[in-house]
Amino acid sequence: SFGRLSEYMYSGDRDIRKAAREAWRKACAGSSDYFLQVLGELVDVRGQIARANGYADYLEYADTEKGRYSYGEKELARMCHFVREELVPLKKRLYERLRERLGVDVYTADDTGIYFEAGNPAPLGDAGFLLSQAGTMYGQMDADFSALYESMKDRGYIDCEKSDNKITGMGFCTEIYKEKLPFIFGNCTGCHSDVNILVHEFGHAIQMKESMNRFSVPEYWEMPNDLSEIPSKAMEQLSYEYAPLFFGERAPQYVETHLITILEEICSFCMTHEFETFLYTADGFHSQAAIDEYNRLIEIYDPEVDYSVGKTYMDMGSSLVQNKGIYMFPRYLISYVLSDISAVSIRLICEADRERGLAVYKKLCALGGSMNYDDAMKAIGLSCPYTEEAILHVRDYLAGKLGLAV
């Protein structure tokens, strides 16, 4: 399974991860014809849905579906432009430093996602260990968070045990309506991302519970699309001080790893957004044109990475068909960019005044679906994250935390 293979793909031993990544690229390329056919069918059906509802194209339809009423394609495209201009150069400097740290002559596609020569920090235990340590963390962080966490754990509403039959690299949180409690699903494979996913999904759980406590109408329990990921992304950053519980002496490396992934995630999801813009405005779906455009954007957003090691498979569509979000969550991934930016703002409030920061966080969670995006942002005192000013703010924050001169 991919879950088992991924352990080798992120090995500190370069030869092992090269072999594992080569196997994965080959497998994806071998199935690309089928998955590209599926993608073409999805693009066609989504276009039909949009036109049947009176929209010119799927992009216009998706903005309405996601609740983007006061902003949309123009603002999000400009945000991607600012990310290209301000954050991609920062990532380029970061990758040059990682190349030196890893001791390689060329930073290749076999080195991405590896941040330390000995490999990335790994949690000190399995899923049971993580659940126990998270209980300690929330017990120290906030009484309300702790009460919810223990209630969910006692009822078996957090399922993160390792399994080859579970999806890898992501988690989910949903509601148990009858009991007014959230349920978290994950798959702990022994990677640092296990902690990210657990605290991320518990951020969703807090938001759901706060909204359930405030509103009797279930429709108000869920937030508008671009608000819904702020509680989860902010919770990832609020956990930094508790990293020793999960990683011991490698806790500083975990925090650095997470800060790096914020930068990488913003760039990656902007790239996906740009690709989807091409996908849903092109004159029909053509597999090779989609592959070529996806690979072109990779070169723009990853200018420091040498992709020649997997070029043959990339040209067959291996990178494109690996992107689950394009298939499962069209026009959704840009929400993580907006939310990462807002989460940085909440983190900075907490660094200045922990109690005030947690109050802002809880206020956001309790809003649920009672406000649209702009009104909610005003209510908690945050500026809209799709502006150039917001991108520069995040650039300076990440550059300072990672020691990268701007």
XYZ file of C-alpha atoms in Angstrom:
406
model
C 0.000 0.000 0.000
C 0.993 3.650 -0.376
C 0.899 4.045 3.410
C 3.617 1.457 3.815
C 5.636 2.695 0.822
C 5.522 6.292 2.093
C 7.614 5.279 5.097
C 10.442 4.511 2.669
C 9.760 7.520 0.439
C 10.700 9.782 3.358
C 13.624 7.750 4.641
C 16.759 9.568 5.761
C 18.678 7.137 3.534
C 18.715 8.744 0.098
C 19.121 5.464 -1.778
C 16.072 3.994 -0.038
C 13.842 6.960 -0.711
C 15.039 7.206 -4.326
C 14.085 3.577 -4.913
C 10.713 4.023 -3.197
C 9.872 7.196 -5.103
C 10.903 5.619 -8.383
C 8.543 2.732 -7.677
C 5.694 5.117 -6.883
C 6.290 7.253 -9.981
C 6.354 4.141 -12.131
C 3.122 2.864 -10.598
C 1.369 6.215 -11.116
C 2.620 6.536 -14.692
C 1.459 2.997 -15.432
C -2.081 3.887 -14.366
C -2.107 7.439 -15.740
C -4.179 6.664 -18.855
C -7.031 5.427 -16.684
C -6.828 8.256 -14.153
C -6.574 10.900 -16.864
C -9.689 9.467 -18.472
C -11.450 9.760 -15.110
C -10.245 13.352 -14.740
C -11.571 14.208 -18.189
C -14.956 12.773 -17.258
C -14.997 14.753 -14.008
C -14.177 17.989 -15.814
C -16.970 17.332 -18.302
C -19.580 16.465 -15.664
C -18.659 19.455 -13.501
C -19.032 21.718 -16.516
C -22.462 20.244 -17.220
C -23.538 20.830 -13.617
C -22.424 24.476 -13.800
C -24.218 25.168 -17.079
C -27.373 23.382 -15.920
C -27.476 25.811 -12.992
C -27.079 28.857 -15.199
C -23.354 29.500 -14.784
C -20.946 30.238 -17.601
C -18.399 27.714 -16.399
C -17.450 25.546 -13.450
C -15.212 28.206 -11.879
C -18.116 30.623 -11.520
C -20.299 27.835 -10.139
C -17.611 26.712 -7.676
C -17.197 30.213 -6.245
C -20.893 30.292 -5.395
C -20.811 26.752 -4.036
C -17.867 27.622 -1.786
C -19.565 30.786 -0.505
C -17.174 33.214 -2.187
C -19.683 36.013 -2.667
C -17.566 39.140 -2.094
C -14.432 37.793 -3.760
C -13.637 35.192 -6.382
C -11.504 34.436 -9.410
C -9.934 37.889 -9.697
C -8.876 38.110 -6.050
C -7.644 34.518 -5.840
C -5.672 34.845 -9.078
C -3.991 37.982 -7.710
C -3.173 36.128 -4.503
C -1.468 33.379 -6.516
C 0.476 36.074 -8.353
C 1.663 37.587 -5.062
C 2.683 34.122 -3.848
C 4.746 33.620 -7.000
C 6.404 36.994 -6.521
C 7.056 36.887 -2.767
C 6.946 33.323 -1.423
C 8.404 31.276 -4.277
C 11.731 33.186 -4.036
C 11.710 32.534 -0.267
C 11.160 28.836 -0.923
C 14.006 28.882 -3.434
C 16.369 30.188 -0.723
C 15.044 27.577 1.671
C 15.732 24.747 -0.779
C 19.272 25.961 -1.319
C 19.802 25.750 2.431
C 18.244 22.280 2.531
C 20.536 21.171 -0.299
C 23.533 22.193 1.776
C 22.082 20.625 4.936
C 21.420 17.311 3.192
C 24.892 17.351 1.647
C 23.753 16.866 -1.951
C 25.165 18.516 -5.047
C 21.750 18.912 -6.640
C 18.411 19.215 -4.840
C 16.190 16.796 -6.753
C 12.666 15.454 -6.645
C 14.079 12.621 -4.527
C 14.992 15.112 -1.780
C 11.780 17.124 -1.442
C 9.994 16.708 1.838
C 13.240 15.754 3.636
C 14.362 18.491 6.004
C 17.204 16.955 8.021
C 20.130 14.748 7.091
C 19.050 12.059 9.556
C 15.498 12.210 8.233
C 12.472 14.070 9.489
C 11.572 13.945 13.168
C 9.194 11.089 13.936
C 6.764 10.779 16.861
C 8.122 8.794 19.788
C 5.251 6.308 19.719
C 2.284 4.832 17.883
C -1.303 6.034 17.639
C -2.022 5.153 21.266
C 0.983 7.200 22.372
C -0.133 10.187 20.286
C -3.658 10.068 21.707
C -2.297 9.986 25.256
C 0.129 12.855 24.675
C -2.529 14.927 22.937
C -4.650 14.478 26.045
C -1.824 15.914 28.120
C -1.406 18.788 25.663
C -5.063 19.815 25.711
C -5.185 19.407 29.474
C -2.479 22.074 29.674
C -3.767 24.233 26.817
C -7.409 24.861 27.708
C -10.084 23.329 29.954
C -12.784 23.376 27.248
C -10.499 21.750 24.699
C -9.516 19.105 27.233
C -13.117 18.255 28.142
C -14.056 17.768 24.480
C -10.959 15.739 23.706
C -11.408 13.358 26.633
C -15.093 12.925 25.863
C -14.331 11.980 22.249
C -11.470 9.681 23.240
C -13.522 7.899 25.915
C -16.284 7.192 23.399
C -13.896 5.903 20.759
C -14.579 8.868 18.502
C -10.925 9.270 17.519
C -9.807 6.496 15.175
C -6.157 7.003 14.221
C -4.802 3.457 14.414
C -2.442 2.463 11.613
C -4.011 0.418 8.822
C -3.053 -0.495 5.270
C -6.749 -0.226 4.399
C -7.030 3.472 5.323
C -6.219 6.441 3.129
C -2.778 7.879 3.912
C -1.691 11.491 4.308
C -4.990 13.021 5.351
C -7.663 12.806 8.025
C -11.313 13.704 8.410
C -13.607 15.119 11.057
C -17.373 14.795 10.975
C -20.323 15.104 13.352
C -22.198 12.437 15.265
C -25.445 14.402 15.194
C -27.349 12.311 17.713
C -24.725 12.844 20.408
C -23.589 16.303 19.280
C -19.995 15.154 19.222
C -17.381 15.195 16.464
C -15.617 12.087 15.150
C -11.992 12.080 13.938
C -10.542 9.617 11.445
C -6.836 9.286 10.638
C -4.073 6.822 9.850
C -0.903 7.092 11.936
C 1.986 5.724 9.876
C 4.854 6.895 12.087
C 5.551 10.170 10.230
C 5.682 13.689 11.669
C 2.496 14.447 9.739
C 0.601 12.116 12.106
C 0.743 14.871 14.716
C -0.215 17.565 12.174
C -3.261 15.566 11.135
C -4.414 14.754 14.669
C -4.270 18.349 15.914
C -5.636 19.657 12.592
C -8.720 17.462 12.811
C -9.190 18.296 16.474
C -9.253 21.965 15.439
C -12.249 21.070 13.275
C -13.732 19.207 16.226
C -13.436 22.270 18.479
C -15.147 24.414 15.869
C -17.979 21.932 15.486
C -18.519 21.625 19.240
C -18.399 25.385 19.844
C -21.014 25.865 17.107
C -23.133 22.986 18.407
C -23.107 24.592 21.844
C -24.218 27.947 20.445
C -26.759 27.048 17.763
C -29.699 24.637 17.689
C -29.873 24.706 13.883
C -27.508 22.050 12.432
C -26.947 24.140 9.291
C -25.108 26.651 11.476
C -22.694 24.064 12.827
C -20.545 24.082 9.693
C -18.614 27.140 8.564
C -18.426 28.636 5.072
C -15.795 26.881 2.980
C -12.893 29.310 3.351
C -13.474 29.815 7.070
C -13.682 26.130 7.920
C -9.957 25.427 7.645
C -8.809 28.318 9.848
C -9.566 26.575 13.178
C -7.719 23.449 12.024
C -4.696 25.238 10.548
C -4.450 27.540 13.552
C -4.573 24.572 15.942
C -1.519 23.115 14.184
C 0.410 26.274 15.017
C -0.994 26.546 18.545
C 0.557 23.152 19.310
C 4.185 24.275 18.781
C 4.922 24.734 22.477
C 3.800 21.169 23.171
C 5.952 19.504 20.506
C 8.281 17.926 23.147
C 5.358 15.751 24.254
C 5.379 14.060 20.861
C 8.965 14.435 19.624
C 11.171 14.763 22.699
C 14.502 16.408 21.970
C 13.668 16.672 18.261
C 10.764 19.028 19.005
C 12.555 22.108 17.554
C 13.062 20.170 14.333
C 9.359 19.371 14.214
C 8.440 23.049 14.612
C 10.877 23.977 11.853
C 9.435 21.216 9.686
C 5.935 22.543 10.183
C 6.947 26.104 9.362
C 8.554 24.837 6.162
C 5.412 22.936 5.226
C 3.336 26.118 5.629
C 5.496 27.737 2.966
C 5.421 24.664 0.756
C 1.682 24.202 1.172
C 0.824 27.779 0.232
C 2.913 27.508 -2.937
C 1.642 24.029 -3.825
C -2.038 24.868 -3.426
C -1.688 28.086 -5.408
C -0.130 25.980 -8.137
C -3.077 23.574 -8.027
C -5.490 26.512 -8.153
C -3.785 27.869 -11.263
C -3.874 24.433 -12.872
C -7.591 24.064 -12.153
C -8.206 27.470 -13.719
C -6.591 26.116 -16.888
C -8.475 22.828 -16.597
C -11.943 24.383 -16.409
C -11.411 27.121 -18.993
C -9.671 25.049 -21.683
C -11.503 24.136 -24.874
C -12.228 20.565 -23.848
C -10.049 18.164 -21.894
C -6.887 16.882 -23.554
C -4.661 14.587 -21.492
C -1.313 15.705 -22.859
C -2.205 19.383 -22.630
C -3.186 18.856 -18.974
C 0.072 17.022 -18.250
C 2.145 19.705 -19.959
C 0.434 22.543 -18.098
C 0.770 20.807 -14.741
C 4.482 20.175 -15.304
C 4.985 23.771 -16.479
C 3.486 25.091 -13.260
C 5.639 22.747 -11.183
C 8.736 24.337 -12.710
C 7.411 27.818 -11.855
C 6.541 27.034 -8.241
C 9.560 24.745 -7.645
C 12.367 26.507 -9.539
C 15.113 25.123 -7.296
C 14.132 21.462 -7.673
C 15.708 19.249 -10.325
C 12.902 17.055 -11.649
C 15.010 15.305 -14.273
C 15.132 12.152 -12.091
C 11.467 11.518 -12.783
C 10.933 13.397 -16.032
C 9.998 10.348 -18.092
C 7.215 9.474 -15.670
C 6.180 13.130 -15.260
C 5.717 13.347 -19.019
C 3.353 10.399 -18.699
C 1.337 12.241 -16.035
C 2.682 10.662 -12.841
C 2.793 13.950 -10.898
C -0.624 15.096 -12.059
C -2.489 11.905 -11.152
C -0.910 11.903 -7.680
C -2.756 15.129 -6.838
C -5.842 13.769 -5.072
C -7.279 17.227 -4.498
C -7.880 17.816 -8.209
C -10.076 14.734 -8.281
C -11.747 14.882 -4.869
C -11.891 18.565 -3.877
C -12.089 20.861 -6.945
C -11.491 24.540 -6.104
C -11.159 23.651 -2.432
C -7.401 23.522 -1.850
C -7.034 27.295 -2.180
C -8.942 27.426 1.131
C -5.825 26.084 2.831
C -3.831 29.030 1.483
C -6.329 31.544 2.849
C -6.484 29.640 6.124
C -2.712 29.256 6.553
C -2.406 33.026 6.241
C -5.151 33.670 8.802
C -3.698 31.004 11.093
C -0.380 32.869 11.144
C -2.271 35.970 12.325
C -3.879 33.999 15.173
C -0.504 32.501 16.090
C 1.037 35.967 16.306
C -1.787 37.155 18.589
C -1.128 34.148 20.836
C 2.605 34.862 20.928
C 1.836 38.368 22.191
C -1.033 37.408 24.522
C -1.948 33.727 24.851
C -5.323 34.336 26.537
C -6.396 36.888 23.945
C -5.291 34.600 21.117
C -7.312 31.677 22.466
C -10.312 33.988 22.935
C -10.087 35.054 19.284
C -9.770 31.403 18.277
C -12.848 30.361 20.281
C -14.853 33.316 18.987
C -14.072 32.249 15.417
C -15.059 28.644 16.118
C -18.354 29.666 17.718
C -19.399 31.685 14.657
C -20.125 28.487 12.765
C -22.158 29.232 9.671
C -23.811 32.365 11.061
C -21.691 34.824 9.052
C -20.209 35.080 5.606
C -16.450 35.162 5.136
C -15.796 38.904 5.200
C -18.105 39.567 8.153
C -16.541 36.735 10.143
C -13.041 38.050 9.500
C -14.108 41.502 10.694
C -15.793 40.024 13.760
C -12.554 38.442 14.972
C -10.379 41.379 13.896
C -8.424 39.746 11.052
C -7.790 41.256 7.615
C -8.639 39.445 4.401
C -5.766 37.080 3.532
C -5.880 37.389 -0.267
C -4.201 40.804 -0.364
C -0.580 41.612 -1.132
C -0.198 43.009 2.385
C -1.232 39.667 3.873
C 1.219 37.742 1.683
C 4.063 40.075 2.690
C 3.096 39.612 6.348
C 3.382 35.825 6.029
C 6.607 36.118 4.043
C 8.229 38.178 6.796
C 6.926 35.848 9.529
C 8.236 32.684 7.862
C 11.513 34.322 6.851
C 12.076 35.402 10.436
C 11.167 32.051 11.989
C 13.244 30.082 9.478
C 16.201 32.458 9.473
C 15.889 33.313 5.782
C 16.847 36.864 4.871
C 14.257 38.740 2.809
